[in-house]
């Protein structure tokens, strides 16, 4: 059969459409698997700073009002994080209070509560993030039931310099956080991260050779446990009985 330009075009179009469908289907399948792996990895990081527990609850905290409600899962938040942190409902930060260098943050953020078998609160895990030297660092920090003492910290996504700022997720450095106090007895935010500072219950020795990343972590702590972050919620939480959460 004599080939014509129209026949060649039709055959080429059919082949292109076929392979486009194959590629699209493959991407969809892989994305579902990738999303599942990301979710599992995120949960793994949360649990590393939660310790032993019998029950977990997830609250969706409104940072504007300090009101909260229980939710079934956190998938929607992380899937829509970019929109939630920059859209019309996001909280715009001023130059003076934007310690983490992101411009705006979501108005509603999940908070994770962990209980023992008697229904008593044993730990609270908070989502934290902020800019380092080269990247925005995302992680979680676990706080003991006294709401003042750190149980653990982890960063699940960061692109700081390997061997320097990238050591924010080095187990040896993270061990230095356990038992450190965030607040003084009078409620004043006291935790600091830096080099050449007094090594006491309110300070964490910074990363060697990574001044800017260390400063970024220090700013993350100051912001998220301050009045523009979880500070007011923690005061409110300290007045609530376990059974009421």
PDB file of C-alpha atoms in Angstrom:
ATOM      1  CA  UNK A   1       0.000   0.000   0.000  1.00  0.00           C
ATOM      2  CA  UNK A   2       1.344   3.342  -0.998  1.00  0.00           C
ATOM      3  CA  UNK A   3       2.331   5.487   1.964  1.00  0.00           C
ATOM      4  CA  UNK A   4       0.967   8.983   2.087  1.00  0.00           C
ATOM      5  CA  UNK A   5       1.786  11.890   4.336  1.00  0.00           C
ATOM      6  CA  UNK A   6      -1.604  11.585   6.040  1.00  0.00           C
ATOM      7  CA  UNK A   7      -1.089   7.864   6.731  1.00  0.00           C
ATOM      8  CA  UNK A   8       2.365   8.481   8.170  1.00  0.00           C
ATOM      9  CA  UNK A   9       0.928  11.242  10.348  1.00  0.00           C
ATOM     10  CA  UNK A  10      -1.914   9.045  11.634  1.00  0.00           C
ATOM     11  CA  UNK A  11       0.407   6.137  12.436  1.00  0.00           C
ATOM     12  CA  UNK A  12       2.894   8.454  14.157  1.00  0.00           C
ATOM     13  CA  UNK A  13       0.103  10.057  16.171  1.00  0.00           C
ATOM     14  CA  UNK A  14      -1.247   6.670  17.247  1.00  0.00           C
ATOM     15  CA  UNK A  15       2.208   5.510  18.356  1.00  0.00           C
ATOM     16  CA  UNK A  16       2.794   8.766  20.222  1.00  0.00           C
ATOM     17  CA  UNK A  17      -0.561   8.525  21.985  1.00  0.00           C
ATOM     18  CA  UNK A  18       0.092   4.897  22.928  1.00  0.00           C
ATOM     19  CA  UNK A  19       3.442   5.617  24.496  1.00  0.00           C
ATOM     20  CA  UNK A  20       2.108   8.764  26.170  1.00  0.00           C
ATOM     21  CA  UNK A  21      -0.559   6.617  27.799  1.00  0.00           C
ATOM     22  CA  UNK A  22       2.058   4.082  28.893  1.00  0.00           C
ATOM     23  CA  UNK A  23       4.282   6.804  30.354  1.00  0.00           C
ATOM     24  CA  UNK A  24       1.349   8.536  32.097  1.00  0.00           C
ATOM     25  CA  UNK A  25       0.168   5.249  33.607  1.00  0.00           C
ATOM     26  CA  UNK A  26       3.688   4.419  34.783  1.00  0.00           C
ATOM     27  CA  UNK A  27       4.120   7.857  36.356  1.00  0.00           C
ATOM     28  CA  UNK A  28       0.761   7.543  38.149  1.00  0.00           C
ATOM     29  CA  UNK A  29       1.657   4.093  39.501  1.00  0.00           C
ATOM     30  CA  UNK A  30       5.123   5.203  40.588  1.00  0.00           C
ATOM     31  CA  UNK A  31       3.790   8.403  42.157  1.00  0.00           C
ATOM     32  CA  UNK A  32       1.366   6.411  44.291  1.00  0.00           C
ATOM     33  CA  UNK A  33       4.217   4.210  45.455  1.00  0.00           C
ATOM     34  CA  UNK A  34       6.475   7.225  45.979  1.00  0.00           C
ATOM     35  CA  UNK A  35       3.808   9.044  47.992  1.00  0.00           C
ATOM     36  CA  UNK A  36       3.340   5.950  50.152  1.00  0.00           C
ATOM     37  CA  UNK A  37       7.092   5.692  50.753  1.00  0.00           C
ATOM     38  CA  UNK A  38       7.274   9.391  51.658  1.00  0.00           C
ATOM     39  CA  UNK A  39       4.392   9.011  54.108  1.00  0.00           C
ATOM     40  CA  UNK A  40       6.002   5.958  55.727  1.00  0.00           C
ATOM     41  CA  UNK A  41       9.354   7.725  56.000  1.00  0.00           C
ATOM     42  CA  UNK A  42       7.713  10.773  57.578  1.00  0.00           C
ATOM     43  CA  UNK A  43       5.892   8.578  60.119  1.00  0.00           C
ATOM     44  CA  UNK A  44       9.153   6.810  60.904  1.00  0.00           C
ATOM     45  CA  UNK A  45      10.761  10.148  61.742  1.00  0.00           C
ATOM     46  CA  UNK A  46       7.806  11.152  63.913  1.00  0.00           C
ATOM     47  CA  UNK A  47       8.014   7.907  65.866  1.00  0.00           C
ATOM     48  CA  UNK A  48      11.758   8.296  66.472  1.00  0.00           C
ATOM     49  CA  UNK A  49      11.020  11.373  68.581  1.00  0.00           C
ATOM     50  CA  UNK A  50       7.865   9.945  70.181  1.00  0.00           C
ATOM     51  CA  UNK A  51       9.409   7.120  72.217  1.00  0.00           C
ATOM     52  CA  UNK A  52       7.247   4.442  73.840  1.00  0.00           C
ATOM     53  CA  UNK A  53       3.495   4.942  73.666  1.00  0.00           C
ATOM     54  CA  UNK A  54       0.201   3.054  73.369  1.00  0.00           C
ATOM     55  CA  UNK A  55      -1.976   5.525  71.520  1.00  0.00           C
ATOM     56  CA  UNK A  56      -1.470   8.429  69.128  1.00  0.00           C
ATOM     57  CA  UNK A  57      -3.787  11.326  68.333  1.00  0.00           C
ATOM     58  CA  UNK A  58      -3.344  13.970  65.662  1.00  0.00           C
ATOM     59  CA  UNK A  59      -4.653  17.459  66.299  1.00  0.00           C
ATOM     60  CA  UNK A  60      -5.007  20.143  63.659  1.00  0.00           C
ATOM     61  CA  UNK A  61      -3.901  23.320  65.408  1.00  0.00           C
ATOM     62  CA  UNK A  62      -5.041  26.737  64.226  1.00  0.00           C
ATOM     63  CA  UNK A  63      -2.077  29.035  64.839  1.00  0.00           C
ATOM     64  CA  UNK A  64      -4.262  32.115  64.552  1.00  0.00           C
ATOM     65  CA  UNK A  65      -6.746  31.170  67.270  1.00  0.00           C
ATOM     66  CA  UNK A  66      -4.950  28.356  69.185  1.00  0.00           C
ATOM     67  CA  UNK A  67      -8.076  26.254  68.692  1.00  0.00           C
ATOM     68  CA  UNK A  68      -7.649  22.631  67.639  1.00  0.00           C
ATOM     69  CA  UNK A  69      -9.590  19.585  66.557  1.00  0.00           C
ATOM     70  CA  UNK A  70      -8.737  15.940  66.171  1.00  0.00           C
ATOM     71  CA  UNK A  71      -8.158  14.620  62.639  1.00  0.00           C
ATOM     72  CA  UNK A  72      -7.798  11.088  61.283  1.00  0.00           C
ATOM     73  CA  UNK A  73      -4.546  11.632  59.372  1.00  0.00           C
ATOM     74  CA  UNK A  74      -2.079  14.271  58.203  1.00  0.00           C
ATOM     75  CA  UNK A  75      -1.897  13.309  54.520  1.00  0.00           C
ATOM     76  CA  UNK A  76      -3.821  16.319  53.214  1.00  0.00           C
ATOM     77  CA  UNK A  77      -1.570  18.749  55.072  1.00  0.00           C
ATOM     78  CA  UNK A  78       1.679  17.423  53.604  1.00  0.00           C
ATOM     79  CA  UNK A  79       0.219  16.881  50.138  1.00  0.00           C
ATOM     80  CA  UNK A  80      -0.951  20.498  50.054  1.00  0.00           C
ATOM     81  CA  UNK A  81       1.870  21.982  52.090  1.00  0.00           C
ATOM     82  CA  UNK A  82       3.113  24.362  49.395  1.00  0.00           C
ATOM     83  CA  UNK A  83      -0.368  25.817  48.868  1.00  0.00           C
ATOM     84  CA  UNK A  84      -1.196  25.933  52.567  1.00  0.00           C
ATOM     85  CA  UNK A  85       2.054  27.718  53.413  1.00  0.00           C
ATOM     86  CA  UNK A  86       1.783  30.376  50.706  1.00  0.00           C
ATOM     87  CA  UNK A  87      -1.933  30.688  49.825  1.00  0.00           C
ATOM     88  CA  UNK A  88      -4.549  33.179  50.936  1.00  0.00           C
ATOM     89  CA  UNK A  89      -5.109  31.430  54.288  1.00  0.00           C
ATOM     90  CA  UNK A  90      -1.407  31.336  55.143  1.00  0.00           C
ATOM     91  CA  UNK A  91      -0.006  33.514  57.922  1.00  0.00           C
ATOM     92  CA  UNK A  92       2.201  36.225  56.434  1.00  0.00           C
ATOM     93  CA  UNK A  93       5.330  36.915  58.447  1.00  0.00           C
ATOM     94  CA  UNK A  94       6.883  40.338  58.825  1.00  0.00           C
ATOM     95  CA  UNK A  95      10.585  40.926  58.322  1.00  0.00           C
ATOM     96  CA  UNK A  96      11.010  41.268  62.085  1.00  0.00           C
ATOM     97  CA  UNK A  97       9.314  38.007  63.067  1.00  0.00           C
ATOM     98  CA  UNK A  98      10.336  35.817  60.114  1.00  0.00           C
ATOM     99  CA  UNK A  99      13.268  34.167  61.869  1.00  0.00           C
ATOM    100  CA  UNK A 100      12.987  31.064  59.683  1.00  0.00           C
ATOM    101  CA  UNK A 101      13.153  33.009  56.414  1.00  0.00           C
ATOM    102  CA  UNK A 102      10.116  31.528  54.666  1.00  0.00           C
ATOM    103  CA  UNK A 103       7.799  34.529  54.277  1.00  0.00           C
ATOM    104  CA  UNK A 104       4.629  32.764  55.397  1.00  0.00           C
ATOM    105  CA  UNK A 105       3.484  29.602  57.179  1.00  0.00           C
ATOM    106  CA  UNK A 106       0.318  27.466  57.151  1.00  0.00           C
ATOM    107  CA  UNK A 107      -2.398  28.726  59.479  1.00  0.00           C
ATOM    108  CA  UNK A 108      -3.244  25.143  60.497  1.00  0.00           C
ATOM    109  CA  UNK A 109      -0.601  22.558  61.367  1.00  0.00           C
ATOM    110  CA  UNK A 110      -0.831  18.967  62.684  1.00  0.00           C
ATOM    111  CA  UNK A 111       0.399  18.247  66.204  1.00  0.00           C
ATOM    112  CA  UNK A 112       0.974  14.683  67.403  1.00  0.00           C
ATOM    113  CA  UNK A 113       0.018  13.548  70.917  1.00  0.00           C
ATOM    114  CA  UNK A 114       1.187  10.253  72.404  1.00  0.00           C
ATOM    115  CA  UNK A 115      -0.348   8.496  75.416  1.00  0.00           C
ATOM    116  CA  UNK A 116       0.474   5.569  77.703  1.00  0.00           C
ATOM    117  CA  UNK A 117      -1.921   2.658  78.294  1.00  0.00           C
ATOM    118  CA  UNK A 118      -3.603   4.634  81.069  1.00  0.00           C
ATOM    119  CA  UNK A 119      -4.525   7.472  78.734  1.00  0.00           C
ATOM    120  CA  UNK A 120      -1.917   9.824  80.186  1.00  0.00           C
ATOM    121  CA  UNK A 121      -0.024  12.165  77.885  1.00  0.00           C
ATOM    122  CA  UNK A 122       3.624  11.113  77.617  1.00  0.00           C
ATOM    123  CA  UNK A 123       4.926  13.133  74.663  1.00  0.00           C
ATOM    124  CA  UNK A 124       4.017  15.775  72.076  1.00  0.00           C
ATOM    125  CA  UNK A 125       5.660  15.929  68.641  1.00  0.00           C
ATOM    126  CA  UNK A 126       5.756  19.165  66.658  1.00  0.00           C
ATOM    127  CA  UNK A 127       6.432  19.758  62.963  1.00  0.00           C
ATOM    128  CA  UNK A 128       9.213  22.309  62.486  1.00  0.00           C
ATOM    129  CA  UNK A 129      10.973  23.855  59.513  1.00  0.00           C
ATOM    130  CA  UNK A 130      13.082  26.798  58.442  1.00  0.00           C
ATOM    131  CA  UNK A 131      16.001  27.879  56.283  1.00  0.00           C
ATOM    132  CA  UNK A 132      19.568  26.731  56.814  1.00  0.00           C
ATOM    133  CA  UNK A 133      22.501  27.722  54.604  1.00  0.00           C
ATOM    134  CA  UNK A 134      21.417  26.079  51.348  1.00  0.00           C
ATOM    135  CA  UNK A 135      17.973  24.668  51.952  1.00  0.00           C
ATOM    136  CA  UNK A 136      14.786  24.667  53.948  1.00  0.00           C
ATOM    137  CA  UNK A 137      15.118  22.039  56.669  1.00  0.00           C
ATOM    138  CA  UNK A 138      12.009  20.058  57.625  1.00  0.00           C
ATOM    139  CA  UNK A 139      11.737  17.965  60.760  1.00  0.00           C
ATOM    140  CA  UNK A 140      10.029  17.057  64.000  1.00  0.00           C
ATOM    141  CA  UNK A 141      10.820  17.657  67.639  1.00  0.00           C
ATOM    142  CA  UNK A 142       9.476  15.558  70.501  1.00  0.00           C
ATOM    143  CA  UNK A 143       8.684  17.204  73.838  1.00  0.00           C
ATOM    144  CA  UNK A 144       8.178  15.403  77.151  1.00  0.00           C
ATOM    145  CA  UNK A 145       4.897  15.531  79.078  1.00  0.00           C
ATOM    146  CA  UNK A 146       6.167  18.470  81.143  1.00  0.00           C
ATOM    147  CA  UNK A 147       6.056  20.455  77.867  1.00  0.00           C
ATOM    148  CA  UNK A 148       9.485  21.909  78.652  1.00  0.00           C
ATOM    149  CA  UNK A 149      11.954  19.094  78.027  1.00  0.00           C
ATOM    150  CA  UNK A 150      13.122  17.782  74.658  1.00  0.00           C
ATOM    151  CA  UNK A 151      12.874  14.047  74.040  1.00  0.00           C
ATOM    152  CA  UNK A 152      14.391  14.121  70.554  1.00  0.00           C
ATOM    153  CA  UNK A 153      14.771  15.968  67.258  1.00  0.00           C
ATOM    154  CA  UNK A 154      14.990  14.786  63.648  1.00  0.00           C
ATOM    155  CA  UNK A 155      15.186  16.339  60.185  1.00  0.00           C
ATOM    156  CA  UNK A 156      13.625  14.277  57.428  1.00  0.00           C
ATOM    157  CA  UNK A 157      14.335  16.632  54.518  1.00  0.00           C
ATOM    158  CA  UNK A 158      17.321  18.944  54.182  1.00  0.00           C
ATOM    159  CA  UNK A 159      19.997  19.681  51.603  1.00  0.00           C
ATOM    160  CA  UNK A 160      22.717  21.221  53.705  1.00  0.00           C
ATOM    161  CA  UNK A 161      26.414  20.630  52.966  1.00  0.00           C
ATOM    162  CA  UNK A 162      27.295  16.926  53.456  1.00  0.00           C
ATOM    163  CA  UNK A 163      29.668  16.462  56.377  1.00  0.00           C
ATOM    164  CA  UNK A 164      28.960  19.965  57.686  1.00  0.00           C
ATOM    165  CA  UNK A 165      25.420  21.358  57.876  1.00  0.00           C
ATOM    166  CA  UNK A 166      24.130  17.992  56.673  1.00  0.00           C
ATOM    167  CA  UNK A 167      25.081  16.644  60.093  1.00  0.00           C
ATOM    168  CA  UNK A 168      21.791  17.992  61.476  1.00  0.00           C
ATOM    169  CA  UNK A 169      20.533  14.431  61.126  1.00  0.00           C
ATOM    170  CA  UNK A 170      23.641  12.771  62.558  1.00  0.00           C
ATOM    171  CA  UNK A 171      22.497  10.506  65.446  1.00  0.00           C
ATOM    172  CA  UNK A 172      25.434  11.637  67.597  1.00  0.00           C
ATOM    173  CA  UNK A 173      24.448  15.289  67.297  1.00  0.00           C
ATOM    174  CA  UNK A 174      20.768  14.576  67.824  1.00  0.00           C
ATOM    175  CA  UNK A 175      21.604  12.761  71.074  1.00  0.00           C
ATOM    176  CA  UNK A 176      22.838  16.079  72.475  1.00  0.00           C
ATOM    177  CA  UNK A 177      19.273  17.382  72.435  1.00  0.00           C
ATOM    178  CA  UNK A 178      17.717  14.802  74.722  1.00  0.00           C
ATOM    179  CA  UNK A 179      16.909  16.279  78.134  1.00  0.00           C
ATOM    180  CA  UNK A 180      17.543  19.897  77.143  1.00  0.00           C
ATOM    181  CA  UNK A 181      15.055  22.440  78.458  1.00  0.00           C
ATOM    182  CA  UNK A 182      13.110  24.680  76.110  1.00  0.00           C
ATOM    183  CA  UNK A 183      11.634  26.944  78.756  1.00  0.00           C
ATOM    184  CA  UNK A 184      12.669  28.110  82.176  1.00  0.00           C
ATOM    185  CA  UNK A 185      10.344  27.482  85.114  1.00  0.00           C
ATOM    186  CA  UNK A 186       8.783  30.907  84.633  1.00  0.00           C
ATOM    187  CA  UNK A 187       7.906  30.048  80.993  1.00  0.00           C
ATOM    188  CA  UNK A 188      10.661  32.113  79.361  1.00  0.00           C
ATOM    189  CA  UNK A 189      11.990  30.587  76.123  1.00  0.00           C
ATOM    190  CA  UNK A 190      15.605  29.770  76.922  1.00  0.00           C
ATOM    191  CA  UNK A 191      16.891  27.047  74.576  1.00  0.00           C
ATOM    192  CA  UNK A 192      19.793  28.112  72.332  1.00  0.00           C
ATOM    193  CA  UNK A 193      21.837  26.370  69.661  1.00  0.00           C
ATOM    194  CA  UNK A 194      25.314  27.695  68.861  1.00  0.00           C
ATOM    195  CA  UNK A 195      29.069  27.468  69.163  1.00  0.00           C
ATOM    196  CA  UNK A 196      31.122  28.635  72.130  1.00  0.00           C
ATOM    197  CA  UNK A 197      28.119  28.963  74.424  1.00  0.00           C
ATOM    198  CA  UNK A 198      27.692  27.609  77.924  1.00  0.00           C
ATOM    199  CA  UNK A 199      26.912  23.894  77.842  1.00  0.00           C
ATOM    200  CA  UNK A 200      24.001  23.716  80.245  1.00  0.00           C
ATOM    201  CA  UNK A 201      20.433  22.387  80.190  1.00  0.00           C
ATOM    202  CA  UNK A 202      19.337  25.298  77.980  1.00  0.00           C
ATOM    203  CA  UNK A 203      22.020  25.046  75.274  1.00  0.00           C
ATOM    204  CA  UNK A 204      22.915  22.636  72.478  1.00  0.00           C
ATOM    205  CA  UNK A 205      26.413  22.706  71.015  1.00  0.00           C
ATOM    206  CA  UNK A 206      26.217  23.653  67.332  1.00  0.00           C
ATOM    207  CA  UNK A 207      27.569  21.778  64.322  1.00  0.00           C
ATOM    208  CA  UNK A 208      31.302  22.074  63.772  1.00  0.00           C
ATOM    209  CA  UNK A 209      32.131  24.109  60.654  1.00  0.00           C
ATOM    210  CA  UNK A 210      28.470  24.852  59.914  1.00  0.00           C
ATOM    211  CA  UNK A 211      27.788  28.245  61.450  1.00  0.00           C
ATOM    212  CA  UNK A 212      24.898  29.213  59.183  1.00  0.00           C
ATOM    213  CA  UNK A 213      23.117  25.855  59.480  1.00  0.00           C
ATOM    214  CA  UNK A 214      23.526  26.024  63.256  1.00  0.00           C
ATOM    215  CA  UNK A 215      22.058  29.530  63.245  1.00  0.00           C
ATOM    216  CA  UNK A 216      19.192  28.231  61.110  1.00  0.00           C
ATOM    217  CA  UNK A 217      18.387  25.511  63.659  1.00  0.00           C
ATOM    218  CA  UNK A 218      18.601  28.063  66.478  1.00  0.00           C
ATOM    219  CA  UNK A 219      16.131  30.288  64.622  1.00  0.00           C
ATOM    220  CA  UNK A 220      13.811  27.322  64.040  1.00  0.00           C
ATOM    221  CA  UNK A 221      13.686  26.708  67.789  1.00  0.00           C
ATOM    222  CA  UNK A 222      13.163  30.379  68.617  1.00  0.00           C
ATOM    223  CA  UNK A 223      10.393  30.768  66.049  1.00  0.00           C
ATOM    224  CA  UNK A 224       8.391  27.591  66.541  1.00  0.00           C
ATOM    225  CA  UNK A 225       8.453  27.732  70.332  1.00  0.00           C
ATOM    226  CA  UNK A 226       7.789  31.447  70.384  1.00  0.00           C
ATOM    227  CA  UNK A 227       4.534  33.401  70.235  1.00  0.00           C
ATOM    228  CA  UNK A 228       4.238  33.092  66.445  1.00  0.00           C
ATOM    229  CA  UNK A 229       4.619  29.316  66.589  1.00  0.00           C
ATOM    230  CA  UNK A 230       3.567  26.809  69.248  1.00  0.00           C
ATOM    231  CA  UNK A 231       4.289  28.953  72.307  1.00  0.00           C
ATOM    232  CA  UNK A 232       0.694  29.956  73.084  1.00  0.00           C
ATOM    233  CA  UNK A 233      -0.610  26.446  72.363  1.00  0.00           C
ATOM    234  CA  UNK A 234       1.880  24.928  74.802  1.00  0.00           C
ATOM    235  CA  UNK A 235       0.672  27.256  77.551  1.00  0.00           C
ATOM    236  CA  UNK A 236      -2.906  26.269  76.755  1.00  0.00           C
ATOM    237  CA  UNK A 237      -2.018  22.583  76.629  1.00  0.00           C
ATOM    238  CA  UNK A 238      -0.440  22.738  80.078  1.00  0.00           C
ATOM    239  CA  UNK A 239      -3.841  23.701  81.513  1.00  0.00           C
ATOM    240  CA  UNK A 240      -5.786  20.898  79.825  1.00  0.00           C
ATOM    241  CA  UNK A 241      -6.368  17.526  81.461  1.00  0.00           C
ATOM    242  CA  UNK A 242      -5.254  14.460  79.510  1.00  0.00           C
ATOM    243  CA  UNK A 243      -8.754  13.126  79.100  1.00  0.00           C
ATOM    244  CA  UNK A 244      -9.937  16.370  77.530  1.00  0.00           C
ATOM    245  CA  UNK A 245      -7.575  16.137  74.551  1.00  0.00           C
TER     246      UNK A 245
END
